[in-house]
Short mmCIF file of C-alpha atoms (C1' of nucleotides) in Angstrom, two decimals:
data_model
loop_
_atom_site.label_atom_id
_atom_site.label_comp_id
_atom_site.label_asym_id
_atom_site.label_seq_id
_atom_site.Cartn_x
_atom_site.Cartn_y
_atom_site.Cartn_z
CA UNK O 13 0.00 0.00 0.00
CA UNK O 14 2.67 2.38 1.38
CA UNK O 15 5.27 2.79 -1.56
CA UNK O 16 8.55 3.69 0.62
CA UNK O 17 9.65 5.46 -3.15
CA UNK O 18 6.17 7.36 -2.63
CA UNK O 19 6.91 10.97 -2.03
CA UNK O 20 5.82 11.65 1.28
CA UNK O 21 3.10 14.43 0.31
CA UNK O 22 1.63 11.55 -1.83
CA UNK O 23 1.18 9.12 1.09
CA UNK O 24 -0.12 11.33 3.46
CA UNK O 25 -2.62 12.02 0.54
CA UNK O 26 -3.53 8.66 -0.38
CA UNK O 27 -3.40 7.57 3.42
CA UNK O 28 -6.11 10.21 3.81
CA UNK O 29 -8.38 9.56 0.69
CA UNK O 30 -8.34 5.79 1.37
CA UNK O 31 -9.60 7.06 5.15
CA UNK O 32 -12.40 9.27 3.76
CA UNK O 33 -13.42 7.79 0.26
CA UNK O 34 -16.81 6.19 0.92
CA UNK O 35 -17.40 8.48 4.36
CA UNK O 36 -20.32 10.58 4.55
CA UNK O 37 -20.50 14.16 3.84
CA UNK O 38 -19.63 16.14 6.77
CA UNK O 39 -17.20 13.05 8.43
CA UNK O 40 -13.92 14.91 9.62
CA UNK O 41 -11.00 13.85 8.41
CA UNK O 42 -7.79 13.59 10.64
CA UNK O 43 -6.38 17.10 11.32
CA UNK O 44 -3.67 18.31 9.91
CA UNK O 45 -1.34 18.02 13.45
CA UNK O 46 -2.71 14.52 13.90
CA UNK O 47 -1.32 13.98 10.91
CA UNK O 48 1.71 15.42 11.07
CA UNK O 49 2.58 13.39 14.07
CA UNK O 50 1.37 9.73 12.42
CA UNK O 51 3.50 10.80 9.23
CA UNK O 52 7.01 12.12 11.17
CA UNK O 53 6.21 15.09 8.30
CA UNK O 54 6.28 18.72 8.76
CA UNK O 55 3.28 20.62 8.65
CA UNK O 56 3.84 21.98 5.15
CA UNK O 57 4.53 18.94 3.48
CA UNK O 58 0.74 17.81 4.78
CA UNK O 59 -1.50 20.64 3.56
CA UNK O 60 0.40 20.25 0.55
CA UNK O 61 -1.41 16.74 0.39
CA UNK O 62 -4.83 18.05 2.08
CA UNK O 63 -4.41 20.90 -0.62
CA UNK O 64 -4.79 18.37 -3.39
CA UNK O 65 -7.75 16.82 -2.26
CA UNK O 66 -9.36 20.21 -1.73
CA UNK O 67 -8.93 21.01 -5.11
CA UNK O 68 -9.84 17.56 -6.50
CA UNK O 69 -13.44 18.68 -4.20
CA UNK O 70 -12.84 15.80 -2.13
CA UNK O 71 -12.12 17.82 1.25
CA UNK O 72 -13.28 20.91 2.36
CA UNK O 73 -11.39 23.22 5.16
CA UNK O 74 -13.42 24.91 7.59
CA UNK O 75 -11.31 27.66 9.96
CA UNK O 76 -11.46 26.83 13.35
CA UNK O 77 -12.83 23.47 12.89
CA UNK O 78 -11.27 20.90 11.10
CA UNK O 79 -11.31 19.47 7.93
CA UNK O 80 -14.20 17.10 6.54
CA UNK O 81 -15.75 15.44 3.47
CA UNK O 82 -16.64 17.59 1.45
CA UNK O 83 -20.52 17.54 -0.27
CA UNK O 84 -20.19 15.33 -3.71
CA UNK O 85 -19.61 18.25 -6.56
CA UNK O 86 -22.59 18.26 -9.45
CA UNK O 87 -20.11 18.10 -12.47
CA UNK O 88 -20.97 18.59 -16.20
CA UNK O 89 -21.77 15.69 -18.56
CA UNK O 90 -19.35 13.31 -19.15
CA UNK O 91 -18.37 12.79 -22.94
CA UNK O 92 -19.92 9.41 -23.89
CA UNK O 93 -20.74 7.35 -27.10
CA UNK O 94 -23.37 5.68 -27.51
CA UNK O 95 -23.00 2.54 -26.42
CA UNK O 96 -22.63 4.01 -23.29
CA UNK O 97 -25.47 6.46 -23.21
CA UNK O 98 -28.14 3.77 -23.65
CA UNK O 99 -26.14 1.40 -21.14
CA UNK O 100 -27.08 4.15 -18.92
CA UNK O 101 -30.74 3.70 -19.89
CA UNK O 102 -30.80 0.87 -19.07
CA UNK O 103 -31.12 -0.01 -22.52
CA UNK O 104 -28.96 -2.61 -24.70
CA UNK O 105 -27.48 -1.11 -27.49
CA UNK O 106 -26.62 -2.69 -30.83
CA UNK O 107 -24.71 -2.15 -33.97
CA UNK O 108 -25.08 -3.10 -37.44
CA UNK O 109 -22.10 -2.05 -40.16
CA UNK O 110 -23.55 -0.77 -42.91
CA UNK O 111 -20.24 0.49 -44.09
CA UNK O 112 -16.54 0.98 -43.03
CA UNK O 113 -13.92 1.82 -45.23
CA UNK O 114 -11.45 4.08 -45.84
CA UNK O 115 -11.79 7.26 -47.96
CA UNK O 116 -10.31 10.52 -49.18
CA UNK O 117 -12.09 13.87 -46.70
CA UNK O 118 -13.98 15.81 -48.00
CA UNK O 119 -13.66 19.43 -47.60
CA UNK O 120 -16.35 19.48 -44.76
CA UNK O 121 -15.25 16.36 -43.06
CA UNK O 122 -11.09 17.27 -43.46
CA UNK O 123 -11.47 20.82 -41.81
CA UNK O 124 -13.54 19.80 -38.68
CA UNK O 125 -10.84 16.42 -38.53
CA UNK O 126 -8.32 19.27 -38.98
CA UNK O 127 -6.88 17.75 -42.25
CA UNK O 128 -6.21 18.58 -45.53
CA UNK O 129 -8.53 17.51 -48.15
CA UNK O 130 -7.90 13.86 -49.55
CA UNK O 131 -6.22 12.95 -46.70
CA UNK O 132 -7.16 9.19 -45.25
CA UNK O 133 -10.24 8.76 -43.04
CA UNK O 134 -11.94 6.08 -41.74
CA UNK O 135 -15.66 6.36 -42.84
CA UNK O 136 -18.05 3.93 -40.27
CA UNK O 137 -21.54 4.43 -40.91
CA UNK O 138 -23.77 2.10 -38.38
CA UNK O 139 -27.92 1.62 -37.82
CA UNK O 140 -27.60 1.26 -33.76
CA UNK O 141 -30.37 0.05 -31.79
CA UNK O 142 -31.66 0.42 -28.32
CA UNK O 143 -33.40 -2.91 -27.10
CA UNK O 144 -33.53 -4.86 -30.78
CA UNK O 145 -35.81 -1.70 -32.36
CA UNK O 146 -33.87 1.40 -34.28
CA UNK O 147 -32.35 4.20 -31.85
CA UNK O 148 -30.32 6.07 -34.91
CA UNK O 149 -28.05 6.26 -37.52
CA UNK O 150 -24.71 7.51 -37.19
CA UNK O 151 -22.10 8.51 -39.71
CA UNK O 152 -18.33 8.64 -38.11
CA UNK O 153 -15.41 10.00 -39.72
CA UNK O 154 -11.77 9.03 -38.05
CA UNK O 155 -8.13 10.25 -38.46
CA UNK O 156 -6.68 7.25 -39.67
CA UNK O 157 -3.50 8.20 -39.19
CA UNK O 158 -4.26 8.43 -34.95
CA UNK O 159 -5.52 5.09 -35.59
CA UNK O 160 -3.02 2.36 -37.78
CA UNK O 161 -4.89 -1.05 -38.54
CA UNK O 162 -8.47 0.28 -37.08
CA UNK O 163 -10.42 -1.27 -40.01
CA UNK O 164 -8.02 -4.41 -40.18
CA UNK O 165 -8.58 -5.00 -36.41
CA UNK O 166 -12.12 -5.85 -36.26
CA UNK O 167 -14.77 -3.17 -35.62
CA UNK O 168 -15.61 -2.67 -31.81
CA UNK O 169 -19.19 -2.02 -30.56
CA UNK O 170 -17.70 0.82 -28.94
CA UNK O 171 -16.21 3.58 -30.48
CA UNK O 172 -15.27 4.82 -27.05
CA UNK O 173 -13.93 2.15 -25.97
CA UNK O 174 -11.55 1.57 -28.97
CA UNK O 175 -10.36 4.83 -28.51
CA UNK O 176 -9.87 4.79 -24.85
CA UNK O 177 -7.37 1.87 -25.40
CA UNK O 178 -5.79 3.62 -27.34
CA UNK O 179 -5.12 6.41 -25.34
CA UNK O 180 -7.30 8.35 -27.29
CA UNK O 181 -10.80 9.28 -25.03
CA UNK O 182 -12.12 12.57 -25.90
CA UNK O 183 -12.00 15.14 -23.13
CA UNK O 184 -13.97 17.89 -25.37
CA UNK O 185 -16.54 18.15 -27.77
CA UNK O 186 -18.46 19.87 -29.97
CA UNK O 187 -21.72 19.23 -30.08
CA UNK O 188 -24.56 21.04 -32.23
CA UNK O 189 -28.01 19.66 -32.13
CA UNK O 190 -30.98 20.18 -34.75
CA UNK O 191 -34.50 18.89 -35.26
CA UNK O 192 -35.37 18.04 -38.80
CA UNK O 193 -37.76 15.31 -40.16
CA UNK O 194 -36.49 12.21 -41.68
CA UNK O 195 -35.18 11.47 -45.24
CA UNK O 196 -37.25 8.62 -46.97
CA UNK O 197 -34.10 6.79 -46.73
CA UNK O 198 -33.01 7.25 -43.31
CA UNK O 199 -36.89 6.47 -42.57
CA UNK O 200 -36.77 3.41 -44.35
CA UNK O 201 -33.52 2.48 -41.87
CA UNK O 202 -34.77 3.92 -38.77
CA UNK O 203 -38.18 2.20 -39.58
CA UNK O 204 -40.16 5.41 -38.84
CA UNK O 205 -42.38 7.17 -41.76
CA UNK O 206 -40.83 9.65 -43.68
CA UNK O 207 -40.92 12.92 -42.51
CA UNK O 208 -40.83 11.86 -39.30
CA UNK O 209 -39.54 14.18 -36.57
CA UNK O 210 -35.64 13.46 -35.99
CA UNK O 211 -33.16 14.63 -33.62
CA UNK O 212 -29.62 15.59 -35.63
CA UNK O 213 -26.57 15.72 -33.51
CA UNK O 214 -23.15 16.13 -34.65
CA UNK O 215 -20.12 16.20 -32.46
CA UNK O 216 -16.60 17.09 -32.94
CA UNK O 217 -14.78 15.40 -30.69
CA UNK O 218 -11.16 16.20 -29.30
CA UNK O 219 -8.54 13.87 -26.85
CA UNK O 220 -5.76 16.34 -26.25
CA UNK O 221 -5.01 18.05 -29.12
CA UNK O 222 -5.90 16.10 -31.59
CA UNK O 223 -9.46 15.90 -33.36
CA UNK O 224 -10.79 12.37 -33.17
CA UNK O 225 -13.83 11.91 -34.02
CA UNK O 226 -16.23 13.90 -36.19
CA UNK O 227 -19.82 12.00 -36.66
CA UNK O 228 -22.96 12.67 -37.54
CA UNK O 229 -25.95 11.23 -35.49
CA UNK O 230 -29.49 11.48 -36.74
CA UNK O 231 -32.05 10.10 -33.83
CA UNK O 232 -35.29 8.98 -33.99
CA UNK O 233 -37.40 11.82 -31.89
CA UNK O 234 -39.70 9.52 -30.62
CA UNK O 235 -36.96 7.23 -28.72
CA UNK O 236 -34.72 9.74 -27.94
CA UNK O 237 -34.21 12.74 -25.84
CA UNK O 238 -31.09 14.25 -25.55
CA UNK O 239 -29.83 15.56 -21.80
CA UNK O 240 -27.12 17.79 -20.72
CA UNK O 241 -25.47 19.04 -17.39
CA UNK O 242 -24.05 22.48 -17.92
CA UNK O 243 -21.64 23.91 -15.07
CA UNK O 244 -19.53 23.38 -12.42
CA UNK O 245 -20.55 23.36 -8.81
CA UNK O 246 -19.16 24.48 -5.70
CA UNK U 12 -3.29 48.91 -5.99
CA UNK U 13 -1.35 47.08 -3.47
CA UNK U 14 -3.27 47.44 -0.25
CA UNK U 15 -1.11 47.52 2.72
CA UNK U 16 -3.23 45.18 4.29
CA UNK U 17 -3.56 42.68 1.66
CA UNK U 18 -1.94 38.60 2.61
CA UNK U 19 0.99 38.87 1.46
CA UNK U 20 0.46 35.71 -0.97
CA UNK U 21 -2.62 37.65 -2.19
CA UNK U 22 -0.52 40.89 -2.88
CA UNK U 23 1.81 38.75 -4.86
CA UNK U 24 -0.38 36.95 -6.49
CA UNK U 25 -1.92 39.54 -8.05
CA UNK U 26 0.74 41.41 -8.76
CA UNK U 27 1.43 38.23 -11.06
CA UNK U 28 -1.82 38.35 -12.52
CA UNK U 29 -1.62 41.81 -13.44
CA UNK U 30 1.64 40.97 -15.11
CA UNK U 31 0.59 38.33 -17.54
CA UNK U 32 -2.97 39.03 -18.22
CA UNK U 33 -2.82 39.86 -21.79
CA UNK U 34 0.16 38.17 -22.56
CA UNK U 35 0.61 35.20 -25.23
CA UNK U 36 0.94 31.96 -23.52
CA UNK U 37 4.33 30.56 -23.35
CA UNK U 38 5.40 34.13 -22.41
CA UNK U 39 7.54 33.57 -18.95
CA UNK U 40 5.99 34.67 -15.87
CA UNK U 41 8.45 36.21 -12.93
CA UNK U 42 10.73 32.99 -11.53
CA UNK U 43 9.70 32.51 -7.72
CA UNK U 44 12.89 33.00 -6.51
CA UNK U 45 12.62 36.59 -8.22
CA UNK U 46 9.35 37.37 -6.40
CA UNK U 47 11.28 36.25 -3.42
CA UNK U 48 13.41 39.12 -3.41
CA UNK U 49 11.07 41.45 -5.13
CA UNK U 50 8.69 40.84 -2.30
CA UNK U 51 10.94 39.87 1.02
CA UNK U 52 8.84 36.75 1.28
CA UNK U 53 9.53 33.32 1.82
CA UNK U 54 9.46 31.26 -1.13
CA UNK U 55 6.84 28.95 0.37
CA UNK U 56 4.44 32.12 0.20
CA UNK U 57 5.51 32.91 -3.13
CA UNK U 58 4.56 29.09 -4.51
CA UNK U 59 1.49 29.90 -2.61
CA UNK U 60 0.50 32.74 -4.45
CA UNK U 61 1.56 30.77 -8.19
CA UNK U 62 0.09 27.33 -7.05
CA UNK U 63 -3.31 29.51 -6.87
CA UNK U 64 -2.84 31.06 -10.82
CA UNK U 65 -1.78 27.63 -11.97
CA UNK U 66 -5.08 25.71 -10.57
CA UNK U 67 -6.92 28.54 -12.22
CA UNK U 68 -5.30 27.60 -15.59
CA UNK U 69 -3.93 31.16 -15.97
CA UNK U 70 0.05 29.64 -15.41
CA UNK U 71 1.75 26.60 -16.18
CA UNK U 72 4.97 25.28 -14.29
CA UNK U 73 7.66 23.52 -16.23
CA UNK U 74 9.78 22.17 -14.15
CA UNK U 75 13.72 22.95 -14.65
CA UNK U 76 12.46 25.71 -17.27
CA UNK U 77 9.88 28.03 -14.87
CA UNK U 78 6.60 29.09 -14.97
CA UNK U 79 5.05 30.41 -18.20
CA UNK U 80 1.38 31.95 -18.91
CA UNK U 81 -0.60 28.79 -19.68
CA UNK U 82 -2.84 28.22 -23.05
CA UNK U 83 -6.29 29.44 -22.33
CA UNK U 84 -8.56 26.38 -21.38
CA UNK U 85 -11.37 24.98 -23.42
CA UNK U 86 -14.08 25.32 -21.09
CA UNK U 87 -17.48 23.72 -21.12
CA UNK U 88 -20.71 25.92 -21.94
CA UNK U 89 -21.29 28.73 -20.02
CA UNK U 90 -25.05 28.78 -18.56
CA UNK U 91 -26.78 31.42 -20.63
CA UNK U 92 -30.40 32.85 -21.19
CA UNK U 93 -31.82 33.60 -24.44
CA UNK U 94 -30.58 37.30 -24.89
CA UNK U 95 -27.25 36.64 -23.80
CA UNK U 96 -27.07 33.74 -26.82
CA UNK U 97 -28.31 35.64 -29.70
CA UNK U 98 -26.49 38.67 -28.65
CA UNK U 99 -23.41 35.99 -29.28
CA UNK U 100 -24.39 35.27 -32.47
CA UNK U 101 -24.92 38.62 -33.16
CA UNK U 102 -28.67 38.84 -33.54
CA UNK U 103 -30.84 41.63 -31.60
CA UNK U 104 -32.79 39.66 -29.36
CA UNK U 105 -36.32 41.03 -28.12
CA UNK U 106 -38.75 39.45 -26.44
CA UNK U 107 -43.09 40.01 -26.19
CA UNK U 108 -44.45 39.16 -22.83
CA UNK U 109 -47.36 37.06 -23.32
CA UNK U 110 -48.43 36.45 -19.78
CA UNK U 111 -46.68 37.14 -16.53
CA UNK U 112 -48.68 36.38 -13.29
CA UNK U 113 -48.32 34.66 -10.04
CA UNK U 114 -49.66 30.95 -10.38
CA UNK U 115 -50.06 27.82 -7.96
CA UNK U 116 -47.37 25.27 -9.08
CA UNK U 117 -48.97 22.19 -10.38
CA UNK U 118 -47.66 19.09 -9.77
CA UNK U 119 -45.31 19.13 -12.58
CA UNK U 120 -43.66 22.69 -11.90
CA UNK U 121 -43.40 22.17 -8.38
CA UNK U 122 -41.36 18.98 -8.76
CA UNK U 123 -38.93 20.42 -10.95
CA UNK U 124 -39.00 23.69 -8.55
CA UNK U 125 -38.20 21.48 -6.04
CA UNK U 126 -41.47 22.81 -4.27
CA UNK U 127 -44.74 21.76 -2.92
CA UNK U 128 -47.84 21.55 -5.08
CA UNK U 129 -49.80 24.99 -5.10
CA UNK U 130 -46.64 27.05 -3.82
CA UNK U 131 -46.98 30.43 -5.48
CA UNK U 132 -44.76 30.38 -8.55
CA UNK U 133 -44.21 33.18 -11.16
CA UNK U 134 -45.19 31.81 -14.63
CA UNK U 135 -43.97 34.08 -17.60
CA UNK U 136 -44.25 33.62 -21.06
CA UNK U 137 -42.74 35.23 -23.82
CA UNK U 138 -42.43 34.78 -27.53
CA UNK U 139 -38.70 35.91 -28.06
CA UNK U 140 -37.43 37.64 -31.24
CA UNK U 141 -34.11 37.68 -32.88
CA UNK U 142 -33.55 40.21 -35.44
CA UNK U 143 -37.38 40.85 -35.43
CA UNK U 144 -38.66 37.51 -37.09
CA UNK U 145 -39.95 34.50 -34.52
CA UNK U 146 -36.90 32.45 -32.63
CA UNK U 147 -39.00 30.62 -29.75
CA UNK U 148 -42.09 30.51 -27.41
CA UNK U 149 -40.47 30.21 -23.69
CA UNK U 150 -42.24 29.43 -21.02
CA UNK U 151 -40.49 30.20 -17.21
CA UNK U 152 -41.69 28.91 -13.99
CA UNK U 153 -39.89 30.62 -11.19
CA UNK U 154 -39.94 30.45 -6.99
CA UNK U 155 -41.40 33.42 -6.44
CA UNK U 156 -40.02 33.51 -2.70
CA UNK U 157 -36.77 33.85 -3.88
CA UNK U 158 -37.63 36.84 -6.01
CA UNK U 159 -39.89 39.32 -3.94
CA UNK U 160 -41.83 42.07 -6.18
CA UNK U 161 -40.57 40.54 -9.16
CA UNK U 162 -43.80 40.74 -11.19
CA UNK U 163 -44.28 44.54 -10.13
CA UNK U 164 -40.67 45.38 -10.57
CA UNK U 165 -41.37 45.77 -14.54
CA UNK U 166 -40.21 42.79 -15.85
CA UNK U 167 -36.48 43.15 -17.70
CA UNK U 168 -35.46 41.91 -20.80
CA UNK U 169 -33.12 39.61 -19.53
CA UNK U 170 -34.46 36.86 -17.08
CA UNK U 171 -30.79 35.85 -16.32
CA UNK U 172 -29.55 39.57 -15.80
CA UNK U 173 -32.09 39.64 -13.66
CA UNK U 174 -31.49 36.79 -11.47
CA UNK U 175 -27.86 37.56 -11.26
CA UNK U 176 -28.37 41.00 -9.76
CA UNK U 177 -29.91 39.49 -7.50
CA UNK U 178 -26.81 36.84 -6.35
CA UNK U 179 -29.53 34.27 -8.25
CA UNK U 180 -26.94 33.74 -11.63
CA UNK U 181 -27.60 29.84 -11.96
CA UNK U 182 -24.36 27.68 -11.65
CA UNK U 183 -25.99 24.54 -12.53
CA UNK U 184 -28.49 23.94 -15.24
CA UNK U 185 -30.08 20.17 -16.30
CA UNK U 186 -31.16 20.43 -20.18
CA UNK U 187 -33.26 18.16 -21.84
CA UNK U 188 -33.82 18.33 -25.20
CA UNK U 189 -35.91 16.75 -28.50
CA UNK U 190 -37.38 17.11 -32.09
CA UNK U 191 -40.92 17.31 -32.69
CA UNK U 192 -43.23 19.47 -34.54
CA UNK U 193 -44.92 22.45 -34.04
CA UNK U 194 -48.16 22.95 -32.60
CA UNK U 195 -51.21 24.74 -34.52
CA UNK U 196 -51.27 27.16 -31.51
CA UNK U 197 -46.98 27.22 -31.27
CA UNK U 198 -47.07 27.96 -35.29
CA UNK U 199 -49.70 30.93 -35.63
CA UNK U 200 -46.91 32.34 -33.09
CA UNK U 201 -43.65 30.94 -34.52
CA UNK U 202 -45.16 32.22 -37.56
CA UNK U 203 -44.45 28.85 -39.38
CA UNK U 204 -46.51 26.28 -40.98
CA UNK U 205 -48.25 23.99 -38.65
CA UNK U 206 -46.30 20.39 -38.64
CA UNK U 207 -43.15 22.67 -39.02
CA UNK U 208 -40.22 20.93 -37.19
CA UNK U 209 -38.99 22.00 -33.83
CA UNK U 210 -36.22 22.12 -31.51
CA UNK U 211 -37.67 21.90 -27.85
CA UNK U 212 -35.81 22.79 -24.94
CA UNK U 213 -36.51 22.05 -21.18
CA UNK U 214 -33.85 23.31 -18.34
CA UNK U 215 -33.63 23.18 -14.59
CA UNK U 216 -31.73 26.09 -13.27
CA UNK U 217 -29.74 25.90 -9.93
CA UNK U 218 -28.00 28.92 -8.29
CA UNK U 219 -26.30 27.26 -4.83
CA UNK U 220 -28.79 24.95 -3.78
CA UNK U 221 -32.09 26.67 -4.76
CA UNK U 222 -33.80 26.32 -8.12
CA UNK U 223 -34.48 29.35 -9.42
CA UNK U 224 -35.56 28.45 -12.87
CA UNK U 225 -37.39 25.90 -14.70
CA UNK U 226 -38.53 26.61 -18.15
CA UNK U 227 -39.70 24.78 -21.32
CA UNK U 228 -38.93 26.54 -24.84
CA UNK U 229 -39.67 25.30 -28.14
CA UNK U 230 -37.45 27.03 -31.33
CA UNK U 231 -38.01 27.39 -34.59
CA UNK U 232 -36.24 24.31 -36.09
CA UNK U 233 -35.31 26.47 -39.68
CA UNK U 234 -33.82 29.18 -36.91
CA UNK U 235 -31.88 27.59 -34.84
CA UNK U 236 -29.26 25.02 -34.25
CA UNK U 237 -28.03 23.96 -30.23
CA UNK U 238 -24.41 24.27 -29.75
CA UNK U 239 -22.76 22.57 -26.37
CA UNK U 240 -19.76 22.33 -25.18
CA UNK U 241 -18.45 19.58 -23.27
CA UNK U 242 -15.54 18.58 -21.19
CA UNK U 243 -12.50 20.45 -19.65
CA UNK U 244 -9.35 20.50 -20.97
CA UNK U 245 -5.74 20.56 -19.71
"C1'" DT J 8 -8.38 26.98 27.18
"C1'" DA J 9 -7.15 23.66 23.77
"C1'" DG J 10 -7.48 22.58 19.12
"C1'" DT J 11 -8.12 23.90 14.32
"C1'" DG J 12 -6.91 25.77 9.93
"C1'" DG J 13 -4.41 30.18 7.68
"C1'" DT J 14 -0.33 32.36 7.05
"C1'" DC J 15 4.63 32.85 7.00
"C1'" DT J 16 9.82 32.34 7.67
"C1'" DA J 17 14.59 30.94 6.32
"C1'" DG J 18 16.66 27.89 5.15
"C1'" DA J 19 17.79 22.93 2.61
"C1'" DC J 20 18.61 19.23 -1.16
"C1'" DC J 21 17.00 17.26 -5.50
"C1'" DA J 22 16.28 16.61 -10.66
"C1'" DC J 23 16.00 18.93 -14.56
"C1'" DT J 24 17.05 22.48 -18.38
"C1'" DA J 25 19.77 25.63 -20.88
"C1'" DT J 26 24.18 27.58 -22.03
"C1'" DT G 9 27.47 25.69 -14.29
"C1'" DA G 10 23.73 28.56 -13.12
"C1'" DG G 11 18.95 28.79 -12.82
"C1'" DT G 12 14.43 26.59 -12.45
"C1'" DG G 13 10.67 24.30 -10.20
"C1'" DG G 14 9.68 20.14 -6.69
"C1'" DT G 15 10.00 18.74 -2.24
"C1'" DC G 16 10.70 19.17 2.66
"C1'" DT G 17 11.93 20.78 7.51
"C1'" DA G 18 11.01 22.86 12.11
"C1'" DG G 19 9.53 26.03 13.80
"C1'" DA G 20 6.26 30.61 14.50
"C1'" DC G 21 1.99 33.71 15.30
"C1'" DC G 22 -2.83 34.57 14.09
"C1'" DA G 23 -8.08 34.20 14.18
"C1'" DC G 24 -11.49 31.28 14.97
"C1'" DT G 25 -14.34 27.46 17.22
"C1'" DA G 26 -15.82 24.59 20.87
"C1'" DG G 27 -16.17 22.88 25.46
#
DNA sequence: TAGTGGTCTAGACCACTAT
DNA sequence: TAGTGGTCTAGACCACTAG
């Protein structure tokens, strides 16, 4: 548990978050003397470690008092594919191919990647469904160069997934969302009537610096509402 | 500017702020040991006062090199009302009260309100212009304990201007939202076609702990696009 | 009054970077 | 080699809270 390599700010710190971590809000945590003493540390070297978990939102410092466990923060929306997103549901979510191979971008598709046009992408257009019936139908476009052998490998369910092993989950994106009414052929797919009421969504989707992912998501309106968490608490 | 009474890790870091606001990042910021003399501190309350501008994303260390003004952060959405957003996108936003009065919540709005059924609420609704033609149709349920002689105050243009003069700016806001189409009722006042397809938008507003806001708003589909941003960077 | 967190000092050694 | 940030010590005084 106790890495004697560990700097010593980083086990007081993990000594304390393994003590709090599943403790109600409000529970003190040890004070910073206490501390100090079980450690052989000097002060300083300890509120560098409470500091962390302060600003992580795990702790909170009140003056006079002590420190405790600090109220769970709301946070914004996490950045999630779909596979994901309906597992959340509670739903199960399916994939069928319709196509996946590589092509030369577009203009549209090469500046939101961030490339030049005729450059490689992967193009992965999928009907997905959400407990056997049609959820959507989503176009992706992928920088094949931040991904060697993708379409060789085997296609994943998840998108996500595949790009988190690769070291490659988005931690922004661009979203813009539209309603429109189906195409007669995305109808046909989706299994709704055409000019049916649809929910467009396409995302731009970032892991560092590098654009990942740019797709194109057209929803049936009648499955699927889209929710967001805007802000940061506390 | 430097107020005699000021921490002294407060008078330095500002004195850093005030030094690099405006620069390019990767310009170098003062080295600590410089502040040290600069200010007769100790260099403990000089990494004090930079520990605070680098968790803020305004600095970046690097160690061995120093401490350079840090590459602005993508941030996630800000929490905005409607005349706030088109005055982004550069439209002139104006808005028609259609009804503003003092209502018993039903059982819906006083859910969401996080109140008890037949709790006075404030119900407004407005059809909101941007650059004179139709945008939306919002409805706005809000406490109306936490905003005393609100309805005779002359209502303002902007709800969220409003609310933040009043320490009420919502940190926190829950969005749902889906494709359908329009209403005969929501067209005559859209001024589209009936069957025309729409964007509708619910939110939940949260300043602190208190809901102040919970509205439902249905756009123009032809009019507007949703843009949200998700994640934090760096 | 005893304990807490908030602030601050005046040093120290280390690994790393740039010249 | 000189300078940087990273880590750490062993104290100190303060304002505040609670018993």
């Amino acid at each position: 548990m106790t890495d004697g390599r560990a700097l010593k700010h980083v086990q007081v710190r993990e000594y304390v978050r393994s003590l709090v971590t599943g403790c109600a809000p409000g529970s003190p945590a040890p004070s910073e003397r206490e501390l100090v003493h079980r450690f052989g540390v000097a002060r300083m070297t300890v509120r560098q470690a409470m500091d962390a978990l302060v600003v992580e939102g795990l702790l909170e410092r009140i003056p006079g008092r002590g420190t405790f466990v600090a109220r769970p923060r709301r946070t914004a929306s996490k950045i999630t594919g779909y596979t994901e997103e309906m597992n959340r549901r509670g739903l199960l979510a399916e994939s069928q191919t319709l196509l996946a191979r590589r092509e030369q971008a577009g203009p549209g598709v090469a500046r939101a990647l961030s490339l030049s046009e005729g450059d490689a992408v992967i193009h992965w257009r999928r009907l997905r469904r959400a407990d056997a019936k049609p959820m959507c139908l989503e176009d992706a476009y992928l920088n094949e160069v931040l991904l060697p052998g993708f379409l060789q490998s085997g296609m994943p369910t998840s998108l996500y997934d595949a790009l988190e092993s690769r070291g490659l989950r988005p931690t922004w994106a661009e979203d813009s969302i539209t309603a429109d009414k189906a195409t007669t052929e995305e109808a046909a797919l989706l299994e709704v009537e055409a000019g049916a009421s649809v929910l467009r969504h396409s995302r731009r989707a970032i892991a560092g610096e590098k654009v990942v992912e740019v797709s194109r998501t057209v929803y049936r309106a009648d499955r699927f509402t889209l929710w967001v968490q805007l802000g940061q608490e506390s």
